[in-house]
Amino acid sequence: MKRYGIERQILLVALIPILVMAALLENYFIYSRFADLDAALLERSQMMVHQLASSSEYAVFSGNGALLQQDVDATLAQQDVSKVVVLDAAGKPFTGGASGGYGQYETLFVKANRSNPVYQDGDVLVLYEPIVATQVKLDELDREAGSMLVAGKPLGSIIIEVSKLHLNRHKHEILLFNLVVTLLILMATLVVALWMARSVTRPIMGMSTAIRRIGEGNLGTRLSPQPRVLELNELAGGINRMAQQLQQDRDILEQRIAEATRELRSKSTEALRASEDRLLEIIEVMPVALFVKDPASRIILMNRACEKQWGMAFEDLQGTDASQFFPPGQIADFLAMDKKIFADRVKVDFEEKTWNAAFDENRTVHTFKKPVFDSEGNPLYLIGVSVDVTERKLSEENLLKLNESLEERIVWRTRELAQAKEIAEEANRAKSQFIANMSHEIRTPMNSVLGMAQLALRAETNPRQRDYLKKIQFSGEHLLGIIDGILDFSKIEAGKLNIEIVNFDLGAAIGNVANLVGSGAEEKNIGFDIEIDPSVPRYLRGDPLRLCQVLINFTNNAIKFTEQGEIIVRATKVSESESEVQIRFQVQDTGIGIANEVIPELFRPFQQADSSITRKYGGSGLGLAISKQLVMLMGGEVGVESEMDKGSTFWFRVPLGKGSKPEMLPVQDQQVMAAINDAHILLAEDSLFNQQVASEFLKVAGCVVSVAGNGKEALDLLKKQHFDCVLMDIHMPIMDGFETTRLIRADATMAGMPVIAMTANASAESRERCLAAGMNDFVSKPFKAYVLYAALANWLSMRPTLPAGSFTPSDEATLTDDSRIIDLSVLAEMMSGHPERISEFANRFIMSTSADLDEIEKSLERNDMEELLALGHRAKSPARMVGAIGFANLCQELENCARNGDIELARDIVSQLRSLLQQISRRIEAL
Amino acid sequence: MFILLRHLIFNRENLLPVPVPDFTKRLCCGWATLLVLLFCPASSGYAEPSVDVQKLSVAIVQSEEGGSYAEFSDALRKTLGDRVLTHVEIDLDKPIPNAGLVVAVGMKAATTVAASNAPAVLNVLIPKAGYEKLLRDFPRRASSHTFGAIFLDQPVHRQVLLITSILPDKKNVGLLYSSPPKELPQFRKELLEHGLSLHVQAVNPGLPLSESLQELLHSSEVMLAQPDAAVYNSSTIRNILLATYRSSVPLIGYSSGYVKAGALCAVFSSPVQIATQTAALIRQFGDLHVLPVAQYPQEFEVLVNEQVARSLGLQIKSAAKLHDEISAENGGEP
């Protein structure tokens, strides 16, 4: 390729300019030559025709044909002249004046004439020349004498045709000649160029061959000098020098390598020996038996441990295949195994029972054998490691036996435990049920007592009676508080209290607390302050409900035990980490203080400072215990500092997450959330998706959700477990919502179960159908979580456990839902905000509803369901009208019960109605 | 001879290389005239003019500048001296100068001057036919005695004498014309007197000239050319001459130009000769206040083309001899 490259380039360099030049020159020369030839012909022809014109002047003048003919012939005789025509003044040919046929003259005349005297084409040249009389110069005298100068009128004209045949032939010859010459020149150039190229490429090729040889290792290759081309010579010299240098270097290198190799060899031999020794030592030290056999199973190495194991010395066994020391059968196995290992080229490990000749006993050994091959793949030797596992195997067997017996025992023990657990759970369930029932049983009459006391108070003016009644009220509410406390406590004990983790606004929560307790402090003229340290984040994550519960407990206590001064609620940041803050809350009062000896007992249940406190201040003794439990559930600490007669500071410290702005639930809805927290909800829904959605909503709210896919499943579940409420889908396979509800109502054990329908159809008709089927309420699908929560909360008010209640009887600062008691905005709207009218109207409601309740209770005693139904219904709308929605809903419930004939439930409802009415009236009194 | 001498003398100025101012010319003219008058015998033909010629104003009007006209004018001025007031070329813008006598040189000048109110006009260098035309065109002039002319034409007898002198052997004279000349009868008569016969040929306008020529040449031994533009013109002269050559018929021309072109010989008068004659007439007019009748030129020259003679194989006398012969035989006025 290289050869091709240079040659081609040189050729191009040589040829192209030559070609170009040749072409140009030739073109020029040929062109000009041709032009010259043409011009020459033209000139000659013109001269001829001029001559003829002048020479034939007289002949034409005299009309002498013969004379003319002479001239014409003379002209015709000239080379190339093919035709001559002489015309007279009229343009007619002279007889005898033309040759070559007259017929042609007309064509000639067309080609060349007066207006176009010269005509040329490729083959002919036609010239026209007028024959003009020669003018004689005359002077003035002649002119005067009368001889005029007359312009020469043509006497005639001549047309000749000149053939270009010879001319063209001549031209062709020239062309051909030129072409030939050019080609010759080109070829010559080509040859020269090639030769020049060769003179360069051949040496280069030689050099490249030499270089290749050098590259292959023939460093002795040398190039001969290049006399012809200077640069190539230089190159050759350079290559030679390079080769020489390389040769020298290589020799030096070889020497050095030899030296180094010798050194290395000796060193490596030493090293090898050293490592061999080390290796042998290791082998000897190893506690496991190691042996090495050659491909013929002859023993070539044994370590100490091996000797010990086999009970034989290496000296004795070396070089043998041990056949004389082991039973032949065993030996055969060994040999076979070894052969197989070599053949398979794999490492093996296996257990084998061997008979040890030295010790004369059977041993079990775990043997590892690995074949080693040389670089060509031939067997070199076999490494063997042998571990005596006889002891181990024995232990394993014993262990197995032990396990079996243990398992038996465990099974038996488990059974016992399961039974015990069952019993315990039963006991627990019974206890809870008992507590629930008891609270019911106690609460109902308590409500009556309190209700009556309230009514009596309203009617009674006698101060002494009033005092008695107040004391009755006080005790009653105290008792109620105790019950609530017991329930809460038991719940905590059962571990059924769940601490929520939600985002909440600390300021709002504390504010809420202040709202609830503030009036109590105000009544006693005690100052009430809230100080939240600025370093405390505004939004936190935790259980605001329980937090507030504790704070309320502390603050209520503070209020209870302080006569004058002030109560300060503080929140400070103790520490902060990436995700958490430790907040310390404290309630500081200027109360009676607590004696140091008493403090340790303070947070124990049913303890108060002393019995005198109970007498003086009331309280159930459970508040602090519950607070402590709550704080501990929240992962915090609680404590108190106090000084007698100076004041106390109750504090607790909890870790809270860093939160973000809580969802837009108004504070009140914490009550809703609290109400449904921990509720057992049965979700009867056939659509998987809806199941999921509703379950999520409920779980988030802290409910315990069970799911049934249809009515039948729901009923089964209801029979098996306790639920607080059923969310009933209407359209379900096998058994729909209506049917299921009817059956629920028909079953005495669950007749009082709140059933909330989930209906996609929100028409009045379907609502009626729901209610007719015995459902308590309905939410329309798709429902908002909040709506669902509210509905549930509403109907869950019939649940035996109320959220943690108040501990002080004097105020109604229980965590009850204000709007569940009475939504005053309704009245406010109705009365256009006039407070006295609101009061008046509200009081009127209280009066009438109280009367209704009396009647209801009477009918209840009589078991008059119809009456009950009617009364419940009647009491419902006024309640709704004044915004006592809770009350109204309860009335609705009552109606349902009455319809279903559920006395027990009705009783429960009525007791709740009572207590609720009290709350309402208290609320209204506060206006 | 005298004429020649005079010619030489008068024309000497024209040999001067530098232009000579008029004044000098006049002076020279004056001196020359004096010298001539002192040393030259009286010229043939005319009486010596009286001295009164000094009072006459003469104007020369040329048809064109230069050439023969100038030759004439110069010669005349030289002869007349400072009597000549103005020298005018014919120019429509310029009026004819007021002069006692206007010399019109050439047909154009003659026509213009004849039309003007020049009192006396002497027309020179015009053919006889031309003068006759003027007379026809300007009858007023015709009736005056102050409208003279010196023709270019040579008198018939002189021309015939030339023929007889140069070619005494030739008897048949051919004459080619487009239309018969007025002198034709005279020619015939004159020739007859000398024992020559005249053959005439009119050119047929429809036929080529050569044919008519050939016809004539058949019967002629010598051809005599007469001013006839239709026949003899710059275009035809050569061919006519060639034709005559081929027929070996010599052609007698009527001007020097002809001879140069190839005619055998010709008689003609040079402008100088005419000027001399003009001067005489002017002097005469100065005396008599009338101009003589229009006349043929008195002095003449003979020119011979010897090459032609040789080509035609003719032995002929020299021009001088011929001149003498003609002069001797030509005694007086035609």
Short mmCIF file of C-alpha atoms in Angstrom, two decimals, chain A residues 484-862:
data_model
loop_
_atom_site.label_atom_id
_atom_site.label_comp_id
_atom_site.label_asym_id
_atom_site.label_seq_id
_atom_site.Cartn_x
_atom_site.Cartn_y
_atom_site.Cartn_z
CA ASP A 484 -64.98 7.41 85.47
CA GLY A 485 -61.62 7.35 87.14
CA ILE A 486 -61.93 3.65 87.97
CA LEU A 487 -62.87 2.86 84.42
CA ASP A 488 -60.00 4.82 83.03
CA PHE A 489 -57.65 3.24 85.49
CA SER A 490 -58.82 -0.21 84.68
CA LYS A 491 -58.48 0.54 81.04
CA ILE A 492 -54.92 1.67 81.58
CA GLU A 493 -54.22 -1.39 83.62
CA ALA A 494 -55.60 -3.61 80.91
CA GLY A 495 -53.32 -1.84 78.61
CA LYS A 496 -56.23 -0.89 76.46
CA LEU A 497 -55.48 2.74 76.54
CA ASN A 498 -53.78 3.76 73.34
CA ILE A 499 -51.64 6.77 73.07
CA GLU A 500 -52.23 8.56 69.88
CA ILE A 501 -49.58 10.17 67.81
CA VAL A 502 -50.99 13.07 65.91
CA ASN A 503 -49.91 16.55 65.02
CA PHE A 504 -51.32 19.12 67.38
CA ASP A 505 -50.95 22.70 68.24
CA LEU A 506 -49.55 22.95 71.74
CA GLY A 507 -50.77 26.44 72.30
CA ALA A 508 -54.26 25.48 71.27
CA ALA A 509 -54.24 22.43 73.52
CA ILE A 510 -53.07 24.37 76.55
CA GLY A 511 -55.53 27.08 75.69
CA ASN A 512 -58.23 24.50 75.67
CA VAL A 513 -57.19 23.41 79.10
CA ALA A 514 -57.31 26.98 80.26
CA ASN A 515 -60.79 27.32 78.83
CA LEU A 516 -61.98 24.35 80.72
CA VAL A 517 -60.44 25.13 84.08
CA GLY A 518 -60.17 28.85 83.94
CA SER A 519 -63.61 29.58 85.21
CA GLY A 520 -62.96 27.48 88.25
CA ALA A 521 -59.94 29.55 89.07
CA GLU A 522 -61.84 32.71 88.40
CA GLU A 523 -64.55 31.74 90.80
CA LYS A 524 -61.99 31.38 93.54
CA ASN A 525 -60.25 34.57 92.53
CA ILE A 526 -57.05 32.83 91.79
CA GLY A 527 -54.87 34.09 89.06
CA PHE A 528 -54.38 31.75 86.09
CA ASP A 529 -51.50 32.17 83.74
CA ILE A 530 -50.05 30.25 80.90
CA GLU A 531 -46.39 30.60 80.00
CA ILE A 532 -45.13 28.74 77.00
CA ASP A 533 -41.43 29.12 76.50
CA PRO A 534 -40.63 30.48 72.97
CA SER A 535 -38.18 27.68 72.38
CA VAL A 536 -41.01 25.20 72.50
CA PRO A 537 -42.11 24.36 68.99
CA ARG A 538 -45.62 25.24 68.18
CA TYR A 539 -46.55 22.04 66.46
CA LEU A 540 -45.78 18.78 68.13
CA ARG A 541 -46.59 15.17 67.67
CA GLY A 542 -48.19 13.25 70.47
CA ASP A 543 -51.48 12.59 72.18
CA PRO A 544 -52.99 15.96 72.87
CA LEU A 545 -55.97 14.40 74.54
CA ARG A 546 -53.97 12.64 77.21
CA LEU A 547 -51.67 15.59 77.58
CA CYS A 548 -54.59 17.80 78.27
CA GLN A 549 -56.05 15.21 80.54
CA VAL A 550 -52.98 15.30 82.72
CA LEU A 551 -52.82 19.07 82.61
CA ILE A 552 -56.46 19.32 83.51
CA ASN A 553 -55.93 16.95 86.35
CA PHE A 554 -53.02 18.95 87.66
CA THR A 555 -54.72 22.27 87.18
CA ASN A 556 -57.93 21.09 88.77
CA ASN A 557 -55.94 19.89 91.71
CA ALA A 558 -54.13 23.17 91.84
CA ILE A 559 -57.38 25.06 91.80
CA LYS A 560 -58.85 22.74 94.40
CA PHE A 561 -55.99 23.12 96.83
CA THR A 562 -55.33 26.86 96.37
CA GLU A 563 -57.29 29.49 98.22
CA GLN A 564 -55.49 32.55 97.00
CA GLY A 565 -52.66 33.56 94.82
CA GLU A 566 -52.10 32.25 91.38
CA ILE A 567 -51.71 29.15 89.24
CA ILE A 568 -49.20 29.16 86.47
CA VAL A 569 -49.08 26.55 83.72
CA ARG A 570 -45.67 26.43 82.11
CA ALA A 571 -44.24 24.58 79.17
CA THR A 572 -40.49 24.57 78.60
CA LYS A 573 -38.14 22.73 76.34
CA VAL A 574 -35.74 20.46 78.15
CA SER A 575 -33.82 19.06 75.23
CA GLU A 576 -34.06 18.62 71.51
CA SER A 577 -32.87 16.04 69.09
CA GLU A 578 -33.35 15.67 65.40
CA SER A 579 -36.80 14.23 65.61
CA GLU A 580 -37.88 14.80 69.21
CA VAL A 581 -38.18 17.41 71.85
CA GLN A 582 -38.48 16.81 75.56
CA ILE A 583 -41.07 19.19 76.89
CA ARG A 584 -41.59 19.81 80.57
CA PHE A 585 -45.00 20.89 81.68
CA GLN A 586 -45.57 22.18 85.15
CA VAL A 587 -48.52 23.48 87.08
CA GLN A 588 -47.38 25.74 89.82
CA ASP A 589 -49.73 26.91 92.52
CA THR A 590 -49.67 28.89 95.71
CA GLY A 591 -51.77 26.39 97.53
CA ILE A 592 -51.59 24.50 100.79
CA GLY A 593 -48.65 22.49 99.76
CA ILE A 594 -47.90 18.85 100.38
CA ALA A 595 -45.91 17.31 103.17
CA ASN A 596 -42.72 15.62 102.01
CA GLU A 597 -43.55 12.29 103.61
CA VAL A 598 -46.70 12.07 101.61
CA ILE A 599 -45.21 12.81 98.19
CA PRO A 600 -44.04 9.28 97.36
CA GLU A 601 -47.53 7.92 97.92
CA LEU A 602 -49.17 10.65 95.92
CA PHE A 603 -49.28 8.96 92.57
CA ARG A 604 -50.52 5.70 93.91
CA PRO A 605 -54.11 4.93 93.29
CA PHE A 606 -56.60 5.72 95.89
CA GLN A 607 -54.12 7.76 97.85
CA GLN A 608 -54.66 11.23 98.97
CA ALA A 609 -52.51 13.26 101.21
CA ASP A 610 -54.56 12.23 104.08
CA SER A 611 -58.07 11.31 104.80
CA SER A 612 -58.78 14.83 105.84
CA ILE A 613 -58.13 15.95 102.34
CA THR A 614 -60.79 13.70 101.03
CA ARG A 615 -63.18 15.08 103.46
CA LYS A 616 -62.24 18.63 102.70
CA TYR A 617 -61.52 18.55 99.06
CA GLY A 618 -63.14 15.48 97.73
CA GLY A 619 -61.65 13.78 94.80
CA SER A 620 -61.50 10.15 93.96
CA GLY A 621 -57.83 9.67 94.66
CA LEU A 622 -57.41 8.27 91.21
CA GLY A 623 -56.53 11.43 89.29
CA LEU A 624 -52.82 11.50 89.94
CA ALA A 625 -52.42 7.77 89.53
CA ILE A 626 -54.09 8.00 86.16
CA SER A 627 -51.97 11.01 85.23
CA LYS A 628 -48.86 9.12 86.14
CA GLN A 629 -49.94 6.15 84.11
CA LEU A 630 -50.72 8.37 81.16
CA VAL A 631 -47.39 10.15 81.35
CA MET A 632 -45.57 6.87 81.59
CA LEU A 633 -47.52 5.54 78.64
CA MET A 634 -46.34 8.60 76.78
CA GLY A 635 -42.81 7.69 77.70
CA GLY A 636 -42.27 10.44 80.19
CA GLU A 637 -41.78 11.13 83.86
CA VAL A 638 -43.92 12.80 86.41
CA GLY A 639 -43.15 14.42 89.68
CA VAL A 640 -43.98 17.04 92.22
CA GLU A 641 -42.22 19.61 94.34
CA SER A 642 -43.93 21.19 97.17
CA GLU A 643 -43.56 23.24 100.29
CA MET A 644 -46.15 23.28 102.98
CA ASP A 645 -48.34 26.36 102.90
CA LYS A 646 -46.32 27.85 100.11
CA GLY A 647 -47.46 25.92 97.14
CA SER A 648 -46.78 22.97 94.88
CA THR A 649 -45.47 22.42 91.50
CA PHE A 650 -46.67 19.35 89.71
CA TRP A 651 -44.65 18.61 86.63
CA PHE A 652 -44.28 16.02 83.95
CA ARG A 653 -41.83 15.64 81.17
CA VAL A 654 -42.60 13.88 77.97
CA PRO A 655 -40.82 13.32 74.72
CA LEU A 656 -42.83 14.62 71.82
CA GLY A 657 -42.18 14.41 68.14
CA LYS A 658 -41.68 17.52 66.07
CA GLY A 659 -44.89 18.00 64.34
CA SER A 660 -46.41 20.01 61.64
CA LYS A 661 -49.59 21.89 61.55
CA PRO A 662 -52.31 19.51 62.55
CA GLU A 663 -55.16 18.77 60.26
CA MET A 664 -57.86 21.25 60.32
CA LEU A 665 -59.91 19.63 63.00
CA PRO A 666 -61.35 22.14 65.37
CA VAL A 667 -60.54 21.60 69.03
CA GLN A 668 -63.93 20.24 69.65
CA ASP A 669 -63.29 17.38 67.29
CA GLN A 670 -60.65 16.14 69.60
CA GLN A 671 -63.58 15.20 71.63
CA VAL A 672 -65.02 13.33 68.68
CA MET A 673 -61.75 11.58 68.16
CA ALA A 674 -61.55 10.78 71.80
CA ALA A 675 -65.06 9.41 71.66
CA ILE A 676 -64.33 6.97 68.91
CA ASN A 677 -60.83 6.13 69.99
CA ASP A 678 -60.59 2.52 70.98
CA ALA A 679 -64.03 1.73 69.69
CA HIS A 680 -64.62 -1.69 68.28
CA ILE A 681 -66.21 -1.17 64.95
CA LEU A 682 -67.63 -3.83 62.74
CA LEU A 683 -67.43 -2.87 59.13
CA ALA A 684 -69.90 -4.74 56.98
CA GLU A 685 -68.92 -3.96 53.43
CA ASP A 686 -68.67 -6.18 50.40
CA SER A 687 -66.44 -3.98 48.25
CA LEU A 688 -62.80 -4.66 49.02
CA PHE A 689 -61.84 -1.17 48.17
CA ASN A 690 -64.45 0.35 50.38
CA GLN A 691 -63.43 -2.03 53.10
CA GLN A 692 -59.93 -0.74 52.83
CA VAL A 693 -60.89 2.90 52.77
CA ALA A 694 -63.25 2.72 55.69
CA SER A 695 -60.85 0.55 57.68
CA GLU A 696 -58.11 3.07 57.15
CA PHE A 697 -60.25 5.91 58.28
CA LEU A 698 -61.27 4.03 61.34
CA LYS A 699 -57.85 2.76 62.22
CA VAL A 700 -56.40 6.23 61.93
CA ALA A 701 -58.96 7.38 64.43
CA GLY A 702 -57.81 4.68 66.81
CA CYS A 703 -60.71 2.31 66.26
CA VAL A 704 -60.37 -1.41 66.29
CA VAL A 705 -61.86 -2.56 63.03
CA SER A 706 -63.22 -5.92 62.03
CA VAL A 707 -64.41 -6.51 58.56
CA ALA A 708 -67.26 -8.62 57.28
CA GLY A 709 -67.87 -9.12 53.61
CA ASN A 710 -71.57 -9.60 53.89
CA GLY A 711 -74.45 -9.56 56.37
CA LYS A 712 -74.10 -13.18 57.35
CA GLU A 713 -70.43 -12.77 58.20
CA ALA A 714 -71.32 -9.67 60.13
CA LEU A 715 -73.85 -11.51 62.20
CA ASP A 716 -71.41 -14.29 62.90
CA LEU A 717 -68.81 -11.80 64.03
CA LEU A 718 -71.30 -9.94 66.17
CA LYS A 719 -72.17 -13.15 67.94
CA LYS A 720 -68.55 -13.96 68.60
CA GLN A 721 -67.11 -10.62 69.59
CA HIS A 722 -68.05 -7.47 71.31
CA PHE A 723 -68.48 -4.42 69.09
CA ASP A 724 -69.35 -0.86 69.92
CA CYS A 725 -70.84 -0.03 66.56
CA VAL A 726 -71.62 -1.49 63.19
CA LEU A 727 -70.98 0.35 59.95
CA MET A 728 -73.38 -1.34 57.62
CA ASP A 729 -73.18 -1.24 53.89
CA ILE A 730 -76.63 -1.55 52.36
CA HIS A 731 -75.91 -3.59 49.28
CA MET A 732 -74.12 -6.78 50.08
CA PRO A 733 -74.38 -10.28 48.72
CA ILE A 734 -75.95 -13.16 50.62
CA MET A 735 -77.53 -10.80 53.15
CA ASP A 736 -77.98 -7.09 52.65
CA GLY A 737 -77.79 -4.30 55.19
CA PHE A 738 -81.49 -4.06 55.88
CA GLU A 739 -81.92 -7.74 56.55
CA THR A 740 -78.86 -7.79 58.73
CA THR A 741 -80.00 -4.84 60.76
CA ARG A 742 -83.41 -6.40 61.24
CA LEU A 743 -81.79 -9.55 62.50
CA ILE A 744 -79.56 -7.54 64.79
CA ARG A 745 -82.50 -5.79 66.24
CA ALA A 746 -84.30 -9.05 66.54
CA ASP A 747 -81.49 -10.53 68.56
CA ALA A 748 -81.77 -9.49 72.16
CA THR A 749 -78.08 -9.73 72.80
CA MET A 750 -77.23 -7.14 70.23
CA ALA A 751 -80.43 -5.27 69.76
CA GLY A 752 -78.95 -2.11 71.21
CA MET A 753 -76.02 -2.12 68.86
CA PRO A 754 -75.63 1.17 67.05
CA VAL A 755 -75.90 0.54 63.34
CA ILE A 756 -74.81 3.24 60.99
CA ALA A 757 -75.70 2.68 57.39
CA MET A 758 -73.30 3.56 54.63
CA THR A 759 -75.42 4.40 51.68
CA ALA A 760 -74.56 5.74 48.29
CA ASN A 761 -78.13 6.80 47.82
CA ALA A 762 -78.78 9.88 49.93
CA SER A 763 -82.42 10.24 48.99
CA ALA A 764 -85.01 10.78 51.61
CA GLU A 765 -86.62 7.51 50.60
CA SER A 766 -83.53 5.47 51.21
CA ARG A 767 -82.99 7.26 54.48
CA GLU A 768 -86.45 6.31 55.50
CA ARG A 769 -85.79 2.75 54.55
CA CYS A 770 -82.63 2.76 56.66
CA LEU A 771 -84.41 4.09 59.65
CA ALA A 772 -87.30 1.76 59.06
CA ALA A 773 -84.97 -1.19 59.00
CA GLY A 774 -83.83 -0.17 62.43
CA MET A 775 -80.63 1.64 61.59
CA ASN A 776 -79.65 4.42 63.89
CA ASP A 777 -78.07 6.72 61.36
CA PHE A 778 -76.53 6.84 57.98
CA VAL A 779 -73.54 8.37 56.29
CA SER A 780 -73.62 8.81 52.56
CA LYS A 781 -70.87 7.39 50.46
CA PRO A 782 -68.42 8.64 49.62
CA PHE A 783 -68.10 9.93 53.13
CA LYS A 784 -65.66 12.33 54.60
CA ALA A 785 -63.63 10.92 57.43
CA TYR A 786 -64.76 13.68 59.68
CA VAL A 787 -68.37 12.99 59.01
CA LEU A 788 -67.87 9.32 59.74
CA TYR A 789 -66.04 10.11 62.95
CA ALA A 790 -68.71 12.48 64.07
CA ALA A 791 -71.44 9.97 63.33
CA LEU A 792 -69.61 7.23 65.14
CA ALA A 793 -68.80 9.48 68.07
CA ASN A 794 -72.35 10.42 68.30
CA TRP A 795 -73.68 6.92 68.46
CA LEU A 796 -70.83 5.65 70.55
CA SER A 797 -71.91 7.82 73.42
CA MET A 798 -73.88 4.87 74.54
CA ARG A 799 -70.77 2.91 75.10
CA PRO A 800 -70.22 1.90 78.68
CA THR A 801 -66.93 3.77 79.07
CA LEU A 802 -66.90 7.44 78.80
CA PRO A 803 -63.71 9.19 77.94
CA ALA A 804 -61.68 10.11 81.00
CA GLY A 805 -63.88 12.24 83.03
CA SER A 806 -63.44 15.08 85.34
CA PHE A 807 -62.20 14.67 88.82
CA THR A 808 -63.70 17.69 90.46
CA PRO A 809 -67.36 17.90 90.90
CA SER A 810 -67.58 21.69 91.15
CA ASP A 811 -67.23 22.40 87.56
CA GLU A 812 -68.46 20.63 84.61
CA ALA A 813 -64.98 20.76 83.03
CA THR A 814 -65.14 17.25 81.77
CA LEU A 815 -63.81 16.52 78.38
CA THR A 816 -67.24 16.48 76.98
CA ASP A 817 -68.10 17.81 73.63
CA ASP A 818 -69.59 21.25 74.07
CA SER A 819 -71.65 20.99 70.99
CA ARG A 820 -72.77 17.54 71.97
CA ILE A 821 -74.25 19.13 75.01
CA ILE A 822 -75.70 22.11 73.28
CA ASP A 823 -74.64 24.09 70.28
CA LEU A 824 -75.42 27.58 71.40
CA SER A 825 -74.82 29.07 68.01
CA VAL A 826 -78.16 27.64 66.95
CA LEU A 827 -80.00 29.52 69.63
CA ALA A 828 -77.90 32.58 69.09
CA GLU A 829 -78.90 32.60 65.49
CA MET A 830 -82.52 32.10 66.31
CA MET A 831 -82.61 34.88 68.85
CA SER A 832 -80.40 37.14 66.81
CA GLY A 833 -77.85 36.99 69.55
CA HIS A 834 -79.85 38.53 72.39
CA PRO A 835 -78.46 36.80 75.41
CA GLU A 836 -81.45 37.23 77.70
CA ARG A 837 -83.75 35.82 75.09
CA ILE A 838 -81.37 32.94 74.54
CA SER A 839 -81.39 32.20 78.23
CA GLU A 840 -85.07 32.46 78.44
CA PHE A 841 -85.69 30.18 75.57
CA ALA A 842 -83.09 27.73 76.69
CA ASN A 843 -84.52 27.63 80.18
CA ARG A 844 -87.90 27.01 78.77
CA PHE A 845 -86.48 24.10 76.88
CA ILE A 846 -84.91 22.74 80.01
CA MET A 847 -88.20 22.93 81.84
CA SER A 848 -90.20 21.23 79.24
CA THR A 849 -87.64 18.61 78.45
CA SER A 850 -87.17 17.85 82.09
CA ALA A 851 -90.84 17.27 82.34
CA ASP A 852 -90.64 15.01 79.33
CA LEU A 853 -87.88 13.05 80.87
CA ASP A 854 -89.99 12.47 83.94
CA GLU A 855 -92.66 11.09 81.77
CA ILE A 856 -90.18 8.97 79.90
CA GLU A 857 -88.87 7.49 83.07
CA LYS A 858 -92.37 6.73 84.17
CA SER A 859 -93.16 4.92 80.96
CA LEU A 860 -89.92 3.09 81.26
CA GLU A 861 -90.95 1.81 84.64
CA ARG A 862 -94.19 0.75 83.14
#
